PDB file of C-alpha atoms in Angstrom:
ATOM      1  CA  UNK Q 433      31.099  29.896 -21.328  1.00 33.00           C
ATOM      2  CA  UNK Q 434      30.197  26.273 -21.874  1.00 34.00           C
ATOM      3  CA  UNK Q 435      31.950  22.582 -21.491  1.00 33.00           C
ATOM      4  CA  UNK Q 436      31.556  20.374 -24.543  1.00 33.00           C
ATOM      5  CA  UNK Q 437      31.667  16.846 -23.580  1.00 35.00           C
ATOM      6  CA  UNK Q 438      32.474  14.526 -26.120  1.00 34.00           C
ATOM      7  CA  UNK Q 439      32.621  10.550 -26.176  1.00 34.00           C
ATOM      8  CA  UNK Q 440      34.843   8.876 -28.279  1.00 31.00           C
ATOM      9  CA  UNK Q 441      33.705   5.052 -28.740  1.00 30.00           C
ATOM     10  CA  UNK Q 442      35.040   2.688 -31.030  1.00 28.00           C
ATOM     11  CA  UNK Q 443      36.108   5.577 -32.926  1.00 29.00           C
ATOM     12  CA  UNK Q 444      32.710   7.776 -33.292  1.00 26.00           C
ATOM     13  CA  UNK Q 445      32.673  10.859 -31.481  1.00 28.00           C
ATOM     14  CA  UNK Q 446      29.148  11.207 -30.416  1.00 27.00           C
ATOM     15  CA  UNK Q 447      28.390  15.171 -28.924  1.00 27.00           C
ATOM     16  CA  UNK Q 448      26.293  14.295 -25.315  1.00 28.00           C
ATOM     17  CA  UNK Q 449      25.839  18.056 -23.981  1.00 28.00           C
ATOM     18  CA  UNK Q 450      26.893  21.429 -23.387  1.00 26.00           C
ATOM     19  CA  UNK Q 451      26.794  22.712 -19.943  1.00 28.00           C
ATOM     20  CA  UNK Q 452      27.566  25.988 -17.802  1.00 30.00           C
ATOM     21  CA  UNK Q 453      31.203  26.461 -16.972  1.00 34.00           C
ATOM     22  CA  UNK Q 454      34.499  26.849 -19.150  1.00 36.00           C
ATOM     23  CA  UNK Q 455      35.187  25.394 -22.730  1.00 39.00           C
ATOM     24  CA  UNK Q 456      36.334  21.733 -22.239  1.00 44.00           C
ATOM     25  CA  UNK Q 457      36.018  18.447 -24.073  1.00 45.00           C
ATOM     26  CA  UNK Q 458      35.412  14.783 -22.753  1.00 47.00           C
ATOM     27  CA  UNK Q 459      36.259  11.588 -23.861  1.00 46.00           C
ATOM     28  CA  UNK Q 460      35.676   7.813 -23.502  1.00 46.00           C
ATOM     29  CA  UNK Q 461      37.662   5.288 -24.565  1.00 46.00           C
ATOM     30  CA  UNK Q 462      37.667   2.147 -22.716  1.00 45.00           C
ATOM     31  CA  UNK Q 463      40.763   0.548 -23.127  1.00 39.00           C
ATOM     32  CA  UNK Q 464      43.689  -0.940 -20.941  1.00 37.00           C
ATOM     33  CA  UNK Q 465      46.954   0.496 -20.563  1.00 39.00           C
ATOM     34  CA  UNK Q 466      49.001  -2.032 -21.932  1.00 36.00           C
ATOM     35  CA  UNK Q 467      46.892  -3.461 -24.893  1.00 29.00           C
ATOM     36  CA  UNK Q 468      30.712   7.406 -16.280  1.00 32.00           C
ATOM     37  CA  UNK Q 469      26.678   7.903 -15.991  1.00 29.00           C
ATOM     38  CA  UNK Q 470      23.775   8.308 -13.931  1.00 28.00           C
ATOM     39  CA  UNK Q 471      26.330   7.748 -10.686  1.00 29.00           C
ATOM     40  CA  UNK Q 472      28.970   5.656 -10.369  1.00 30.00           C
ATOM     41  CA  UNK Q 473      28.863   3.758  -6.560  1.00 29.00           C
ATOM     42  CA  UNK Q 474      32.331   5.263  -5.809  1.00 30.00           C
ATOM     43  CA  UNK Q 475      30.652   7.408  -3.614  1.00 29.00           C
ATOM     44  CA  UNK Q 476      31.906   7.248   0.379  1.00 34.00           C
ATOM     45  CA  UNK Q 477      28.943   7.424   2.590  1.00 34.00           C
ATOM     46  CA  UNK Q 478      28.624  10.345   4.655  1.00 35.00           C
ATOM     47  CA  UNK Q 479      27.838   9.476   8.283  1.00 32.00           C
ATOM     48  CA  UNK Q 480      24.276  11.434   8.537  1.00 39.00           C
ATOM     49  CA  UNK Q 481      23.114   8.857   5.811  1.00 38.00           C
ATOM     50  CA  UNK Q 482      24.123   6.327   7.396  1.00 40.00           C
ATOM     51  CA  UNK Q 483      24.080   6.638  11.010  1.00 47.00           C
ATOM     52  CA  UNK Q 484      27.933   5.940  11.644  1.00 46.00           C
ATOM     53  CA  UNK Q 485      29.441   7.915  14.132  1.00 52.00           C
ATOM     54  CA  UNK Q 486      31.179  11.163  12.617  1.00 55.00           C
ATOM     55  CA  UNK Q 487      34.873  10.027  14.245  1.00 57.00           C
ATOM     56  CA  UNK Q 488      34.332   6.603  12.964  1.00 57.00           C
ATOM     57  CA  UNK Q 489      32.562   7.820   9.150  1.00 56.00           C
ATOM     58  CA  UNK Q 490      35.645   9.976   9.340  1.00 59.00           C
ATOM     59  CA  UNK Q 491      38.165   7.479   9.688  1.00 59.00           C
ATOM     60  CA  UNK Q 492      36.401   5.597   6.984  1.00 57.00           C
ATOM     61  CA  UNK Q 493      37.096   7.908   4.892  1.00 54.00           C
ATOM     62  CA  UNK Q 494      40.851   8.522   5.600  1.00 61.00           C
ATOM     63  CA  UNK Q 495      41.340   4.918   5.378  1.00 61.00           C
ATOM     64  CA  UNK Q 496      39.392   4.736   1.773  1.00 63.00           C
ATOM     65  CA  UNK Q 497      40.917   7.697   0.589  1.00 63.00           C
ATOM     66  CA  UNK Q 498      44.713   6.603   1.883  1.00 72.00           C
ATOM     67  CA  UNK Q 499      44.035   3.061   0.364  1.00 89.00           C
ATOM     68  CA  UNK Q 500      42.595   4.978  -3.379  1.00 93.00           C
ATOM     69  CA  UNK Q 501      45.558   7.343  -3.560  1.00 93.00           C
ATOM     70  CA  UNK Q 502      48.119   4.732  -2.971  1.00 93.00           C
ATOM     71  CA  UNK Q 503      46.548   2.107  -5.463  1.00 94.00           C
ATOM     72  CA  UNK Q 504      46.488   5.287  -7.736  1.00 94.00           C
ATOM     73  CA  UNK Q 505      50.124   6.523  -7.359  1.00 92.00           C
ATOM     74  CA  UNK Q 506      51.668   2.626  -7.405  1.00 91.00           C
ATOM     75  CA  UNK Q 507      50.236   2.144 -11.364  1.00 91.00           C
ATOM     76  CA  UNK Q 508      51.605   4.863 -12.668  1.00 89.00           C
ATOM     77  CA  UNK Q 509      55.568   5.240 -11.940  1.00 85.00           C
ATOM     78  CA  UNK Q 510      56.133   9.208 -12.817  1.00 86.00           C
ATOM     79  CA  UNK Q 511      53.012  10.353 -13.797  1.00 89.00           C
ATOM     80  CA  UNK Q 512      51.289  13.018 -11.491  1.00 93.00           C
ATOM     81  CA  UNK Q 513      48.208  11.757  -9.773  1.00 93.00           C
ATOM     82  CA  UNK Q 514      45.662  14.379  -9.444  1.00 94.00           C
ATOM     83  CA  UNK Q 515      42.611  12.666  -8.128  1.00 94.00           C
ATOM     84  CA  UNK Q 516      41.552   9.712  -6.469  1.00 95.00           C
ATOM     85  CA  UNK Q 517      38.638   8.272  -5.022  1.00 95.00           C
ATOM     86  CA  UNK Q 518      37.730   4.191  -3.962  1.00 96.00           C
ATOM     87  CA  UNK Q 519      35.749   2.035  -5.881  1.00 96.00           C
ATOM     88  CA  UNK Q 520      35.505  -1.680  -6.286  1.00 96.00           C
ATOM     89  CA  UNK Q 521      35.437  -4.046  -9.709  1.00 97.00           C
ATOM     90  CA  UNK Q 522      31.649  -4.249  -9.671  1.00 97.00           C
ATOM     91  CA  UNK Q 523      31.484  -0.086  -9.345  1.00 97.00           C
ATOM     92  CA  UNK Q 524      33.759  -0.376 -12.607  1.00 97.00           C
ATOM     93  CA  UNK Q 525      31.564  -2.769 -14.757  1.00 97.00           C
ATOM     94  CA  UNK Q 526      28.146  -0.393 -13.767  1.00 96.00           C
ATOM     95  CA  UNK Q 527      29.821   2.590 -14.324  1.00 94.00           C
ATOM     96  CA  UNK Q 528      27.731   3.813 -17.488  1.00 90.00           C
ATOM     97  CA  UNK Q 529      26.616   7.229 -19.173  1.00 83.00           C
ATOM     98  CA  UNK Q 530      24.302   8.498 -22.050  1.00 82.00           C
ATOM     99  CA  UNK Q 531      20.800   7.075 -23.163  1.00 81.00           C
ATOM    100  CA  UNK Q 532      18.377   6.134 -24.092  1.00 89.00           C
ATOM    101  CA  UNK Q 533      20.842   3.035 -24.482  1.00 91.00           C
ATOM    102  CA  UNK Q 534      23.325   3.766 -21.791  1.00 89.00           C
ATOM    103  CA  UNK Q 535      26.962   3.407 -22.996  1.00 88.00           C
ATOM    104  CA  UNK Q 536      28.778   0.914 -20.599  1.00 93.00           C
ATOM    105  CA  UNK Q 537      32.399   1.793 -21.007  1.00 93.00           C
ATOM    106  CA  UNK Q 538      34.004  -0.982 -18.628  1.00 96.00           C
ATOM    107  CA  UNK Q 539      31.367  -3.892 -18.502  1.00 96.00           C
ATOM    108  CA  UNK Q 540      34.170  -6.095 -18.964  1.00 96.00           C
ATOM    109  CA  UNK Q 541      37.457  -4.352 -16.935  1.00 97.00           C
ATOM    110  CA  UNK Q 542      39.443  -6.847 -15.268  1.00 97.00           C
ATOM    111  CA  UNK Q 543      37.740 -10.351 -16.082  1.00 97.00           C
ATOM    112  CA  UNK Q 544      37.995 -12.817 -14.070  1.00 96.00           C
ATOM    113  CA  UNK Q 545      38.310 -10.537 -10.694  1.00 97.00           C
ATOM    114  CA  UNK Q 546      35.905 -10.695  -8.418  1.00 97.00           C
ATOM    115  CA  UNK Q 547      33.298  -7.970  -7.969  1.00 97.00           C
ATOM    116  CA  UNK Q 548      34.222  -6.643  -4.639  1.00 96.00           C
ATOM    117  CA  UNK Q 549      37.806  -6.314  -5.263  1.00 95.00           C
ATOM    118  CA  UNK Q 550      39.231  -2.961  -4.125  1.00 95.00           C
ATOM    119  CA  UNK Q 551      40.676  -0.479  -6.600  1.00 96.00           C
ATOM    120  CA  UNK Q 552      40.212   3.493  -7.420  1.00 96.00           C
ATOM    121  CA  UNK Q 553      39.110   5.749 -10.198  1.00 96.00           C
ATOM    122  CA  UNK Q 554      42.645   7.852 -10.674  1.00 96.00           C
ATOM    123  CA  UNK Q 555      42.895  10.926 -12.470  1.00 95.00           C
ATOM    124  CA  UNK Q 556      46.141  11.532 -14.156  1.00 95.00           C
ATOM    125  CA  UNK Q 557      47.885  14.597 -15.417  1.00 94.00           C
ATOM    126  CA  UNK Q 558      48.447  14.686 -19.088  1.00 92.00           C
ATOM    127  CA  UNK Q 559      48.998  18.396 -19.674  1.00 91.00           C
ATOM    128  CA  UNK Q 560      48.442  21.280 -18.445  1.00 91.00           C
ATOM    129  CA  UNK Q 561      44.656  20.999 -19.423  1.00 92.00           C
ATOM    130  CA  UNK Q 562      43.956  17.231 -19.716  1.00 94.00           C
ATOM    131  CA  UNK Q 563      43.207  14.994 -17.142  1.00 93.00           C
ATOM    132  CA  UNK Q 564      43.344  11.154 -17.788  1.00 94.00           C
ATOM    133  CA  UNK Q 565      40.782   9.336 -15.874  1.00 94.00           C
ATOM    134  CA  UNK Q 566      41.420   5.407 -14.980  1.00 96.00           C
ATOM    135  CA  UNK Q 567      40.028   2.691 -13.292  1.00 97.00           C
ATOM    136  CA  UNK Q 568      42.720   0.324 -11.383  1.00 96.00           C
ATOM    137  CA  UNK Q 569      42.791  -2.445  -9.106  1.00 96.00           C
ATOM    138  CA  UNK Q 570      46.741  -3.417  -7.564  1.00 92.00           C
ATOM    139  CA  UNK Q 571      48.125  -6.130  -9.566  1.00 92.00           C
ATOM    140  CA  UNK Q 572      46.465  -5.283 -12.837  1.00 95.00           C
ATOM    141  CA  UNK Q 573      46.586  -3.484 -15.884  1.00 94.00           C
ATOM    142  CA  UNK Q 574      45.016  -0.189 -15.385  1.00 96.00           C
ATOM    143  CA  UNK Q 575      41.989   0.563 -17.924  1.00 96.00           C
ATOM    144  CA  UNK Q 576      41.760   4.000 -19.101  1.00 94.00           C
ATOM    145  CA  UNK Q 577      38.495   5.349 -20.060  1.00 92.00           C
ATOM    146  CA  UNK Q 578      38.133   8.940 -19.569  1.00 88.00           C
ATOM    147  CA  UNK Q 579      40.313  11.951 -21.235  1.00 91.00           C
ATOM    148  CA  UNK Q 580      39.264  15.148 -19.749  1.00 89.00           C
ATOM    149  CA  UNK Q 581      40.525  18.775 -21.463  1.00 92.00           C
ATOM    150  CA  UNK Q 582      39.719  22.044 -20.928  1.00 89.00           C
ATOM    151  CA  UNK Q 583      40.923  25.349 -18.633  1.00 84.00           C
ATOM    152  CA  UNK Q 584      40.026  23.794 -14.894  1.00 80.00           C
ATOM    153  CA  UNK Q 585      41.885  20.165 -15.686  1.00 88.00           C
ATOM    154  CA  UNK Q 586      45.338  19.222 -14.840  1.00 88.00           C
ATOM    155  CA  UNK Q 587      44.868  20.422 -11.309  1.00 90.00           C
ATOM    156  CA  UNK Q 588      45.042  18.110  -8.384  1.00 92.00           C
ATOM    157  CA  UNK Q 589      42.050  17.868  -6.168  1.00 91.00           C
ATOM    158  CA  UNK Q 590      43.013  14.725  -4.094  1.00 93.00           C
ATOM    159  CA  UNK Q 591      40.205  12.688  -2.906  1.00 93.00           C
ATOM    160  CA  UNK Q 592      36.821  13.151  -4.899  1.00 93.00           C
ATOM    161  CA  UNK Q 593      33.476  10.851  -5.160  1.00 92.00           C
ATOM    162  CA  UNK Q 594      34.283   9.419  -8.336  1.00 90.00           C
ATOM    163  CA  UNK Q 595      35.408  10.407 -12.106  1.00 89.00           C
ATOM    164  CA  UNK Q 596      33.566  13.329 -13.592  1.00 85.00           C
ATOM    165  CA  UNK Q 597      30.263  12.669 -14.485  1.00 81.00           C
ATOM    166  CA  UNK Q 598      28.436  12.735 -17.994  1.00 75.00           C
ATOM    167  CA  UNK Q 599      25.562  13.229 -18.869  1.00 65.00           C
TER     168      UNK Q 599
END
């Protein structure tokens, strides 16, 4: 089988790749609620990398992941959250995808807060099949810029590294 991923912007679906896996589709949107790319940096450092003690990297983690999932499940009254994982506004604004011009989906989320302001990429439920991913920060309008479908979506998996990855 394959996943399509697809990316909508400013209406145009543009066709970025077919991998290995089950039939899905992506897309990007880039738009708040009311109104990613090489790698996003909402990845938690593991404590090998970095030299942190394992008790301490692990309490780290709890502590970003407890922080993410609450942001995440306080924007969204009933929806279901499914996924969560830190970030901050500056891992929003590099988040990017695609080339040779690299598409830059939230270069401009939440202006006028500062960079290393603490939110979470959250992945809603939608349907059975579609995930919607977000990026929020407490206090703000969420900006969604990531609708996920296919066979393996709609399923919580709690805390991951970031939003799902294009390529």
């Amino acid at each position: 089988m394959a996943i399509a991923l697809v990316a909508t912007v400013t209406g145009t679906a543009v066709a970025l790749a077919v991998l290995a896996g089950c039939a899905g589709t992506v897309s990007q949107v880039g738009t708040t609620l009311g109104g990613p790319s090489a790698s996003p940096s909402a990845r938690v450092a593991d404590s090998a990398s970095t030299n942190i003690p394992t008790a301490t990297a692990n309490s780290a983690l709890e502590a970003a992941s407890q922080s993410a999932r609450q942001i995440c499940e306080g924007s969204f009254g009933t929806a279901v959250t499914l996924d969560w994982a830190p970030a901050t506004v500056d891992e929003f604004r590099a988040y990017q995808y695609g080339g040779p011009v690299a598409k830059v989906p939230l270069a401009d989320a939440f202006p006028g807060v500062p960079g290393d302001t603490r939110g979470a990429w959250c992945g809603t439920k939608e349907s059975s099949d579609v995930s919607h991913w977000w990026a929020v920060v407490a206090g703000h309008e969420p900006v969604t810029f990531m609708t996920v479908q296919g066979p393996s979506e709609g399923i919580a998996h709690g805390l991951v590294v970031g939003p799902p990855q294009i390529p």
